[in-house]
Coordinates of C-alpha atoms and ligand atoms in Angstrom, one line a residue:
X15 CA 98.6 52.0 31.4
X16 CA 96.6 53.2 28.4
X17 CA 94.3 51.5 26.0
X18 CA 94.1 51.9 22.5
X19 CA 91.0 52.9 20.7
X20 CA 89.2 52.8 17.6
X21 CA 86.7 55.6 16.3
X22 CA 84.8 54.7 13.6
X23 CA 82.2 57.7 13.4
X24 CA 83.3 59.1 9.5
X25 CA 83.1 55.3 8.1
X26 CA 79.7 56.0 9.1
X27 CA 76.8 57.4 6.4
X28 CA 76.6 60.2 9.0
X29 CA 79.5 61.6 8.2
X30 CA 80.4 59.7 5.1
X31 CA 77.1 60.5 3.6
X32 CA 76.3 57.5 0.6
X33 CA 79.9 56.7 0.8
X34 CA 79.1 55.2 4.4
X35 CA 77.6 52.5 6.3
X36 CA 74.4 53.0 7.4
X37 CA 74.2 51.9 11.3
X38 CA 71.3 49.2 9.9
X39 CA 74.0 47.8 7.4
X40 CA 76.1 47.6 10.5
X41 CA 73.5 45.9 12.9
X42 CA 72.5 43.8 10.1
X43 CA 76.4 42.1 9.9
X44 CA 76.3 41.4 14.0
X45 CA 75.0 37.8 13.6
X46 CA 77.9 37.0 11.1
X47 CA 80.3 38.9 13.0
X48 CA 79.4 36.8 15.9
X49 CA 79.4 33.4 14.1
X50 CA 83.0 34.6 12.9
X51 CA 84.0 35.4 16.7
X52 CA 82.4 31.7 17.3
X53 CA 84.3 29.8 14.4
X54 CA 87.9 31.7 15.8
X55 CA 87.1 30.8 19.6
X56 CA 86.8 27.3 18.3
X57 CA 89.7 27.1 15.9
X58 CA 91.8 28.3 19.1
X59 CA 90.2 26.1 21.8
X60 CA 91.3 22.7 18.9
X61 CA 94.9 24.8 19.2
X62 CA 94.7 25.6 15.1
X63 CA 95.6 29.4 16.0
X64 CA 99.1 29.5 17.5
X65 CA 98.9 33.3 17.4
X66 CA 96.0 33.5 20.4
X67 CA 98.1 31.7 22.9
X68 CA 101.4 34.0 22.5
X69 CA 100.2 36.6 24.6
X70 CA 99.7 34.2 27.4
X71 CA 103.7 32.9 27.0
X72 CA 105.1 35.0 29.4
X73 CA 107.0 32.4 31.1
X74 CA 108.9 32.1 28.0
X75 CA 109.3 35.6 27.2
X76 CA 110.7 35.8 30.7
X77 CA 113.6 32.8 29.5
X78 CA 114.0 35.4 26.5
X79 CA 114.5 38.1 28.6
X80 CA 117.0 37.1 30.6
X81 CA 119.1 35.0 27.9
X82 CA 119.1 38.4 26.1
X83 CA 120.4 40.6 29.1
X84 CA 123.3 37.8 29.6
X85 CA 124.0 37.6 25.8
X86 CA 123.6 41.3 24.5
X87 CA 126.9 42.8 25.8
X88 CA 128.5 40.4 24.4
X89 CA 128.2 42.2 20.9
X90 CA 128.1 45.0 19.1
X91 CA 125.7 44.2 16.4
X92 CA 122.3 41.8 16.3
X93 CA 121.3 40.6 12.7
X94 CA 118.2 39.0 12.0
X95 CA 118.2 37.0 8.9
X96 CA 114.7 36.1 8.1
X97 CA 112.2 37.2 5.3
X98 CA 108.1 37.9 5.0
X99 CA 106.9 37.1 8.8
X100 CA 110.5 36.5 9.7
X101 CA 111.5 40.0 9.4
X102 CA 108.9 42.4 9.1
X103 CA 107.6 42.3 12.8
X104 CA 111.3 42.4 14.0
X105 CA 111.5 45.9 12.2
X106 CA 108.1 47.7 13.1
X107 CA 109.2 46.4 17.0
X108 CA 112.3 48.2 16.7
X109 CA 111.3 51.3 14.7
X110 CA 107.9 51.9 16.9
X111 CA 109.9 51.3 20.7
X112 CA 113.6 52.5 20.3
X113 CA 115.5 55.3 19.5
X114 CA 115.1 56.2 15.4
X115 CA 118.3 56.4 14.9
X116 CA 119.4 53.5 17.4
X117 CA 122.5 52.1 15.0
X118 CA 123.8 55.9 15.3
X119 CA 124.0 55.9 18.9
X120 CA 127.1 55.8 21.1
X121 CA 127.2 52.3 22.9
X122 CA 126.8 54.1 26.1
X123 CA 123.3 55.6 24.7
X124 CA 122.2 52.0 24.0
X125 CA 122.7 51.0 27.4
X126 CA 125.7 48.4 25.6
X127 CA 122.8 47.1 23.3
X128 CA 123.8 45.8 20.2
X129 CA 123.0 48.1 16.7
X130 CA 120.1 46.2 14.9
X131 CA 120.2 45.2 11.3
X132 CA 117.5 43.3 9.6
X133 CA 118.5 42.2 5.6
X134 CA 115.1 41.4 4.5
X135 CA 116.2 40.5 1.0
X136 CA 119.0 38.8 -1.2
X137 CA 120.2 41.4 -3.1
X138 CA 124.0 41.4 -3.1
X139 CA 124.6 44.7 -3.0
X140 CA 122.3 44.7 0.3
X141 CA 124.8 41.8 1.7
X142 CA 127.9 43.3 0.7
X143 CA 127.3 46.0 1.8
X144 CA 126.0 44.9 5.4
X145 CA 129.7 42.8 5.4
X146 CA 131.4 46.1 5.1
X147 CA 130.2 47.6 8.0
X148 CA 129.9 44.4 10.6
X149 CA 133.0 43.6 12.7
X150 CA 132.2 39.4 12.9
X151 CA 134.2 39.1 15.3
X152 CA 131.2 40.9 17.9
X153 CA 128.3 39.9 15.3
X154 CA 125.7 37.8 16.6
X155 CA 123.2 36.8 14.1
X156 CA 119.9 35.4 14.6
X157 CA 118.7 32.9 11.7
X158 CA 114.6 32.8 11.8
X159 CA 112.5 30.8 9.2
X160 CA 109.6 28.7 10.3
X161 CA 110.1 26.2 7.7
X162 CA 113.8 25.9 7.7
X163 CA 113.7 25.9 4.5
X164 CA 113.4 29.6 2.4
X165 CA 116.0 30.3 -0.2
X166 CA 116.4 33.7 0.9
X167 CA 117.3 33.1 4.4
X168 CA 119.1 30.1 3.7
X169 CA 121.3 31.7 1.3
X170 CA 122.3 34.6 3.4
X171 CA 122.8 32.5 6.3
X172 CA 124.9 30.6 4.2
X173 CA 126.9 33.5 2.6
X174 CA 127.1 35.0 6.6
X175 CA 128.2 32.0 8.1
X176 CA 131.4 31.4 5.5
X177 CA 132.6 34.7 6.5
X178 CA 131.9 34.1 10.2
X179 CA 134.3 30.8 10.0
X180 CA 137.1 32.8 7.5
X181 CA 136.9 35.1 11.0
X182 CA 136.4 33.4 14.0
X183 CA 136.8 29.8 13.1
X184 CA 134.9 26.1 12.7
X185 CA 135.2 26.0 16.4
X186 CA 133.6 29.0 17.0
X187 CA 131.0 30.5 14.7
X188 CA 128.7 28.8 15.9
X189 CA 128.8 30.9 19.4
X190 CA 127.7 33.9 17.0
X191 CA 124.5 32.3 15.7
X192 CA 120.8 31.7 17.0
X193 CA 118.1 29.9 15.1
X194 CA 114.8 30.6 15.4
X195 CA 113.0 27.6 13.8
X196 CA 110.4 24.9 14.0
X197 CA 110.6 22.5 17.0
X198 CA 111.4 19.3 15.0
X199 CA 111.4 19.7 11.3
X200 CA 113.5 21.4 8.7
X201 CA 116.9 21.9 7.7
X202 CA 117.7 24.5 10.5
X203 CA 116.3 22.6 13.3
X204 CA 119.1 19.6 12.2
X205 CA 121.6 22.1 12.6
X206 CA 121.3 24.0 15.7
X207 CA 121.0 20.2 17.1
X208 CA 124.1 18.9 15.2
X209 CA 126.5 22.3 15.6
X210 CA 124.7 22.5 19.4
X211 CA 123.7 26.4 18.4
X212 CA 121.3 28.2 20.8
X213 CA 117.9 28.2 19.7
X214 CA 114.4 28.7 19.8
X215 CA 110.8 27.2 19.1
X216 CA 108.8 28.8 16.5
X217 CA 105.2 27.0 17.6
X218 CA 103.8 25.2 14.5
X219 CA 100.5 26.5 15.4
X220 CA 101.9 30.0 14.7
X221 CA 101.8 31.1 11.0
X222 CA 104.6 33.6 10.0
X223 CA 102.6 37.3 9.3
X224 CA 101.2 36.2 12.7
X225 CA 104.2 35.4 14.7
X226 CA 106.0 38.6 15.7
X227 CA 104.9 38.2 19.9
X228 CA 106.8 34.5 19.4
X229 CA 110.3 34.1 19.5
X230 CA 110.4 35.8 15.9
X231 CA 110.0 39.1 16.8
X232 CA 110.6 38.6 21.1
X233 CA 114.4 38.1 20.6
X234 CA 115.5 40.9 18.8
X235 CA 113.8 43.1 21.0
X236 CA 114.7 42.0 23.5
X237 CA 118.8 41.9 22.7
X238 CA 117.7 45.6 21.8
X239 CA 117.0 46.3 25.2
X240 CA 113.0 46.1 25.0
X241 CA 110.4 45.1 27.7
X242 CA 109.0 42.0 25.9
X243 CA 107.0 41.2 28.9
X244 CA 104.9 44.2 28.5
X245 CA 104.7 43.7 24.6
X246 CA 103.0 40.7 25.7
X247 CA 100.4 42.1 28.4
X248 CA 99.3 44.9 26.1
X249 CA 98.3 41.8 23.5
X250 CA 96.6 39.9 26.5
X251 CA 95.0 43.4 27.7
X252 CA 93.9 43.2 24.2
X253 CA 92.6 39.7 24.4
X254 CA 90.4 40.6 27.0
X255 CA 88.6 43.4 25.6
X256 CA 87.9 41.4 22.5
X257 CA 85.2 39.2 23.8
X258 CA 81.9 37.7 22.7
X259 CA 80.3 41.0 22.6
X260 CA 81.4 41.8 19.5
X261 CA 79.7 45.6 19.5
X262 CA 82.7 46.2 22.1
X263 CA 85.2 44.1 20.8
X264 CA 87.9 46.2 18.8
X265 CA 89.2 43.7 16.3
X266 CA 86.1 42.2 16.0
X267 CA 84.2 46.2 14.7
X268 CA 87.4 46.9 12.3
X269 CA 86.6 43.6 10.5
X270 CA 83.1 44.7 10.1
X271 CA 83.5 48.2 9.0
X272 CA 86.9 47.0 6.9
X273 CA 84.5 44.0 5.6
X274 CA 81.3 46.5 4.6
X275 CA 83.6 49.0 3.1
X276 CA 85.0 46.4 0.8
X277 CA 81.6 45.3 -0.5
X278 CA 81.0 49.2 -1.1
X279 CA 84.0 48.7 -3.9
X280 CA 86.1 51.1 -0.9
X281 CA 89.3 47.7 -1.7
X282 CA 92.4 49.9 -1.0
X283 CA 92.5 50.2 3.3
X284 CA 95.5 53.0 3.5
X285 CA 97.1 52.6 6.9
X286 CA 98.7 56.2 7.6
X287 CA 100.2 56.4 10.9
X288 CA 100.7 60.3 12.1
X289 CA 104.1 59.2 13.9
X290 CA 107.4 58.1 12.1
X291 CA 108.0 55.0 15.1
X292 CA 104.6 53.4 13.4
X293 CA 105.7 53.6 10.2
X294 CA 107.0 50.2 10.1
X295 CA 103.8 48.7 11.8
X296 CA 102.1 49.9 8.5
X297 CA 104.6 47.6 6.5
X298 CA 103.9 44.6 9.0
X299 CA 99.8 45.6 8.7
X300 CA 100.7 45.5 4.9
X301 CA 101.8 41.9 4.7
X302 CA 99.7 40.8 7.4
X303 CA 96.7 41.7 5.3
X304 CA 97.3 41.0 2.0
X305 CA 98.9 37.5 2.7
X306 CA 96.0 36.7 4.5
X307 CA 93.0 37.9 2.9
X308 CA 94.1 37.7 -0.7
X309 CA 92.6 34.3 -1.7
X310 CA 90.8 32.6 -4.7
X311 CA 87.9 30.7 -2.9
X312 CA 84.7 28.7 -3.8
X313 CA 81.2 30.4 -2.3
X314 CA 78.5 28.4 -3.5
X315 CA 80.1 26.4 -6.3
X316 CA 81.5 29.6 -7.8
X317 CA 85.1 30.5 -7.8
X318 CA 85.4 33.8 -6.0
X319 CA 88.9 35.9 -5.4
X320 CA 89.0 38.4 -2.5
X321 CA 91.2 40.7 -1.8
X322 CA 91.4 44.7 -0.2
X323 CA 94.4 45.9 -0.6
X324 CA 96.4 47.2 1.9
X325 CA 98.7 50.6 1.4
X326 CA 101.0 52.2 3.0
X327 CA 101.1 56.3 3.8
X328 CA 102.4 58.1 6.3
X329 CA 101.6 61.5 7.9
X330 CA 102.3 64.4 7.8
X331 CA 104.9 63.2 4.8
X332 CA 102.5 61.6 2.1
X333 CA 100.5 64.6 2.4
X334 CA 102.6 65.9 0.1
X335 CA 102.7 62.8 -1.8
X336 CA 99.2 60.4 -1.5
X337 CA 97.0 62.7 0.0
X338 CA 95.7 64.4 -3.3
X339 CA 94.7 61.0 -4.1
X340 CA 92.7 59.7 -1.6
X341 CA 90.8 63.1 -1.5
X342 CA 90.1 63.7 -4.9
X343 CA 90.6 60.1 -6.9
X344 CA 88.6 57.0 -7.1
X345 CA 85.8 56.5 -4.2
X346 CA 88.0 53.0 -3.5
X347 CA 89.3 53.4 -0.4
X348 CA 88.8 53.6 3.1
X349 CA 91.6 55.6 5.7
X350 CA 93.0 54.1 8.8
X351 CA 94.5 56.7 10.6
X352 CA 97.0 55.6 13.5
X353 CA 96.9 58.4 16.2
X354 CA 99.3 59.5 18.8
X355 CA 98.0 61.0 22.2
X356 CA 101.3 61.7 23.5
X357 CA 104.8 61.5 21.7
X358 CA 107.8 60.6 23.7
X359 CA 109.5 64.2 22.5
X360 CA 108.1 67.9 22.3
X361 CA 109.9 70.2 19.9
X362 CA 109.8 73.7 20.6
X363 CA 109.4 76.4 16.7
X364 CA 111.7 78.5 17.9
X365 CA 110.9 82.7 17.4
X366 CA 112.1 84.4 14.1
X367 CA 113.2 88.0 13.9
X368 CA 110.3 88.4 11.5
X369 CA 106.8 87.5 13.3
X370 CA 105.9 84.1 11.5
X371 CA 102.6 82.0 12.3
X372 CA 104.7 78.9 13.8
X373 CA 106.4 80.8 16.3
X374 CA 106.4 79.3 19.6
X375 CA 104.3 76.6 18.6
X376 CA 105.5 73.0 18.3
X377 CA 105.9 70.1 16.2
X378 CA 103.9 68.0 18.7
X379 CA 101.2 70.9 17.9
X380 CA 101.9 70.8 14.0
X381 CA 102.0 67.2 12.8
X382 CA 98.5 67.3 15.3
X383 CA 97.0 70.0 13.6
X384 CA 98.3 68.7 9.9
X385 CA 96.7 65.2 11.0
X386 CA 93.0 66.7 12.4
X387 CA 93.5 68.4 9.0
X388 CA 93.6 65.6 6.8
X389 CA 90.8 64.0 8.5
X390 CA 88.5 66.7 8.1
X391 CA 89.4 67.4 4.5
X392 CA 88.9 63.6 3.7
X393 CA 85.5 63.7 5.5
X394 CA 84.2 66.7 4.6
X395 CA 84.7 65.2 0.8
X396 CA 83.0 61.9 2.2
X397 CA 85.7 59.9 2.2
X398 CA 85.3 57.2 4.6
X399 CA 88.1 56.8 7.6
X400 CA 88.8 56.0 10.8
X401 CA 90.9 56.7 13.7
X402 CA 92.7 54.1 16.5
X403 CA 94.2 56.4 18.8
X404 CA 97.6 55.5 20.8
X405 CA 97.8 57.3 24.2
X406 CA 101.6 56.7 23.8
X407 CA 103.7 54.6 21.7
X408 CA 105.3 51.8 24.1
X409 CA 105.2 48.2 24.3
X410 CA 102.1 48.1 25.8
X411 CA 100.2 50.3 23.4
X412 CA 102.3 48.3 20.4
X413 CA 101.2 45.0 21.6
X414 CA 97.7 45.6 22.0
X415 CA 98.0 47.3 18.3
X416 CA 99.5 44.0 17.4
X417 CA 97.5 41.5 18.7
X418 CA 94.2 43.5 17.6
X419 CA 95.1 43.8 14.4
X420 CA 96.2 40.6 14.0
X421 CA 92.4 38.5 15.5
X422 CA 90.8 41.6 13.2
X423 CA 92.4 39.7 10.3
X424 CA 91.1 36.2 11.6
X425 CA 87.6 37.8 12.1
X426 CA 87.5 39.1 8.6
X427 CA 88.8 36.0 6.9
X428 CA 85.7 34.0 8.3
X429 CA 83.7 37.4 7.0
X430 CA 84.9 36.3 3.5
X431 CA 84.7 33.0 4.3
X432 CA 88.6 32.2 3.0
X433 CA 91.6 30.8 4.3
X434 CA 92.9 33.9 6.2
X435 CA 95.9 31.1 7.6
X436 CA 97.2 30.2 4.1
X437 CA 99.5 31.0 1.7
X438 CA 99.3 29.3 -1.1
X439 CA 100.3 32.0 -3.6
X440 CA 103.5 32.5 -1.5
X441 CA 104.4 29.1 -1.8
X442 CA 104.0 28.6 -5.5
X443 CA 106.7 31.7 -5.7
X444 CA 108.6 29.7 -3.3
X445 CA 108.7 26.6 -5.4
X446 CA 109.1 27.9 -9.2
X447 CA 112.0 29.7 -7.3
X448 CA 113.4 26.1 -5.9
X449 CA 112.7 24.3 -9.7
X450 CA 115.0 27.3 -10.8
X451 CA 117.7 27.2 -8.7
X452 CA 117.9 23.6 -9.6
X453 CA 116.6 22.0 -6.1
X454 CA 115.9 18.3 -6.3
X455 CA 112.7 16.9 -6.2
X456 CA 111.3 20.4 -8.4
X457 CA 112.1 19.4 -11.9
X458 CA 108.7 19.5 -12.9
X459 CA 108.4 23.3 -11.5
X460 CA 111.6 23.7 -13.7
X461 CA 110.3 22.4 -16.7
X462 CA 107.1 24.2 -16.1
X463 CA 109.3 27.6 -16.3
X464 CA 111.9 27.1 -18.6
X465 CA 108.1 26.2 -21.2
X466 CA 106.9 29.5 -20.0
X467 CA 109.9 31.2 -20.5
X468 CA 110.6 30.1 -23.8
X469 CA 106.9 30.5 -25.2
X470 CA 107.1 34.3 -24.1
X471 CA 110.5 34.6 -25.9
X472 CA 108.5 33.6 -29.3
X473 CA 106.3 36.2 -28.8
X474 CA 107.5 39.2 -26.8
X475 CA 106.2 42.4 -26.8
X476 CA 108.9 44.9 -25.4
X477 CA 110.3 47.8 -26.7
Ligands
PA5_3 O1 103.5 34.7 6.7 C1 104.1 33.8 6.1 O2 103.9 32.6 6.3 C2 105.3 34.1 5.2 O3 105.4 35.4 4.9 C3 106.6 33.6 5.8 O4 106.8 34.3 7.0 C4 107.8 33.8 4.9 O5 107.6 33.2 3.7 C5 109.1 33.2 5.5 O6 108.9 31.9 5.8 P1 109.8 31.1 6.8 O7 109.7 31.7 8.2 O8 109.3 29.7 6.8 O9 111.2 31.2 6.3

């Protein structure tokens, strides 16, 4: 089984010339970088960070497993209502480990798998048109929120379950539901316990962005025919190699160079996976991130906000789109390249009549060659980047990318010295949204709006 790696030789003033870090600069951060790696190992041992004991689950996972097999061929189609951390892992699983067209596929090719849908928003015409296409009657749909309590999964779950009842009865709809929620509290918990509705135990240790090796993201996979088991011992694989040595701990370097390139004024970290299946890990990077490290804080009396942004790209397709950019514009960014060894297809060019340069070379060789490309041209122009390499995509490989990004996030949080575990701005969207909607118990939030609202009326600029 192969282990991912992390190069990060052009962050480095050697080949990123002044806009690198000098290896001093680098040596110099080790004794914060190892107070970091001490303040996480001691949040985990007084059980604050959920996250770190998922990999370690497997008995669980193995309950998943097999509930999964049992259930899947029941249906036809898995939906998985859920938003932000309830949703986002769910997808990058799916698109990084199965086929990438896996809804288009014959029954037969998904090994009687149910297709996987995953309505990350409330925009009707996203629900209605999801209603069009699911037969309820072999619909299973699994409800995930951590509090219980977001409108947007509420809502649809709401608007899913009506037409669930109109089709297979009071009696019965709730044979075509999971929840996915906290053990005790919220609104969804009450539920599954009054309607007796299968369902699982989001840990309350486990923050969303941080949850997809939990019963978030474990369940979908696993009703898609995944190997959750091995998700899991790529993330404790992982855990291993990120000890107290932190010069040979993955996560624990890629906070340090991510952290030195942002006090260099290099804010924007562009994830561009070479390889369409990681396209959606980029979009669960891209939450993971900014939710986490995008926080007003206090250092030394003085009221500070943080925040490198995280950007999605993808290769060889945004060269054509982004790449001008990062070679050429503003000196703000820094490149994370995810890198594929081996990919699970290899595409013959085929000849031409007429002799052409591509001939009998493949795609495997092409999006290689475009990729090596990119890196050198962003180099050679010192733009600082850096590589982690995936021998294959598979759920070993994904779970170690997981789990290392994920502690990397921890480490740089204590780097900043912020919150990497909170949300607040999140859940003051969450509760002008309630005041709005009329929820009891937020009529100040309301009244707080409707002010805004109509002061910016008096005075609108718009054309
Ligand atoms: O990372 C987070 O905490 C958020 O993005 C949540 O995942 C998101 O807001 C959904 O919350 P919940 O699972 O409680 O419905």
């Amino acid at each position: 089984m192969g282990s991912i790696r992390l190069d990060y030789s052009n962050c480095m003033s050697d080949f990123a010339g002044e806009h690198g870090i000098d290896l001093q600069e680098l040596q110099a951060l080790y004794p914060k970088l190892t107070s970091a790696y001490s303040i996480i190992q001691q949040k985990k041992a007084k059980g604050m960070l959920g996250f770190m004991e998922l990999p370690y689950k497997t008995e669980e996972a193995k309950k998943i497993s097999s509930f999964a097999k049992k259930e899947r061929t029941k249906f036809d189609d898995f939906v998985v209502i859920g938003i932000g951390g309830s949703a986002l892992g769910n997808i990058a699983v799916q698109t990084a480990l199965n086929h990438l067209n896996w809804n288009l596929l014959s029954k037969k090719q998904r090994k009687n798998c149910p297709r996987l849908f995953v309505p990350d928003n409330v925009d009707p015409e996203l629900i209605k048109g999801l209603l069009d296409v699911l037969n309820l009657k072999k619909v299973v749909f699994n409800i995930i929120s951590k509090s219980g309590t977001t409108a947007e999964c509420l809502a649809n779950f709401f608007i899913l379950k009506n037409a669930l009842i109109k089709k297979v009865g009071v009696k019965n709809w709730q044979k075509h539901v999971i929840i996915s929620t906290d053990e005790k509290k919220g609104y969804l918990r009450e539920l599954a316990n009054k309607e007796g509705i299968a369902s699982f135990v989001i840990p309350a240790n486990v923050g969303g962005r941080f949850s997809v090796l939990s019963p978030v993201g474990l369940i979908s996979a696993a009703y898609s025919g995944l190997n959750i088991e091995k998700l899991l011992q790529g993330a404790k694989d992982m855990d291993e190699r990120c000890g107290q040595d932190i010069t040979t701990n993955p996560a624990a370097i890629y906070a340090a160079i991510q952290y030195l390139m942002y006090q260099k004024g290099k804010k924007i970290n562009v994830m561009m996976p070479y390889c369409q299946a990681l396209k959606d890990v980029s979009d669960w990077f891209r939450q993971l991130w900014a939710e986490s490290l995008g926080k007003r804080t206090n250092i030394k009396n003085e009221v500070v906000n943080i925040g490198p942004t995280p950007v999605k790209a993808l290769g060889a397709t945004d060269q054509h789109s982004q790449v001008q950019l990062y070679i050429e514009g503003s000196y703000d960014k820094v490149i994370t390249f995810l890198s594929v060894e081996k990919y699970r297809s290899n595409v013959v060019i085929p000849s031409t009549k007429e002799k052409h340069y591509l001939e009998k070379h493949t795609l495997n060789e092409l999006i290689k060659c475009e990729e090596e490309a990119t890196r050198v041209a962003l180099t050679k122009q010192m733009r600082p980047n850096c590589t982690i390499t995936i021998p294959e995509v598979n759920e070993h490989t994904i779970g170690q990318i997981f789990y290392m990004l994920e502690l990397a996030t921890a480490y740089i949080g204590e780097l900043f010295e912020i919150n990497a575990f909170d949300q607040p701005g999140v859940e003051l969207g969450k509760v002008l949204t309630y005041g709005l909607m009329g929820r009891s118990g937020f009529e100040k939030e309301k009244k707080e709006i409707e002010e805004f609202l109509a002061k910016k009326k008096e005075s609108t600029y718009a054309v």
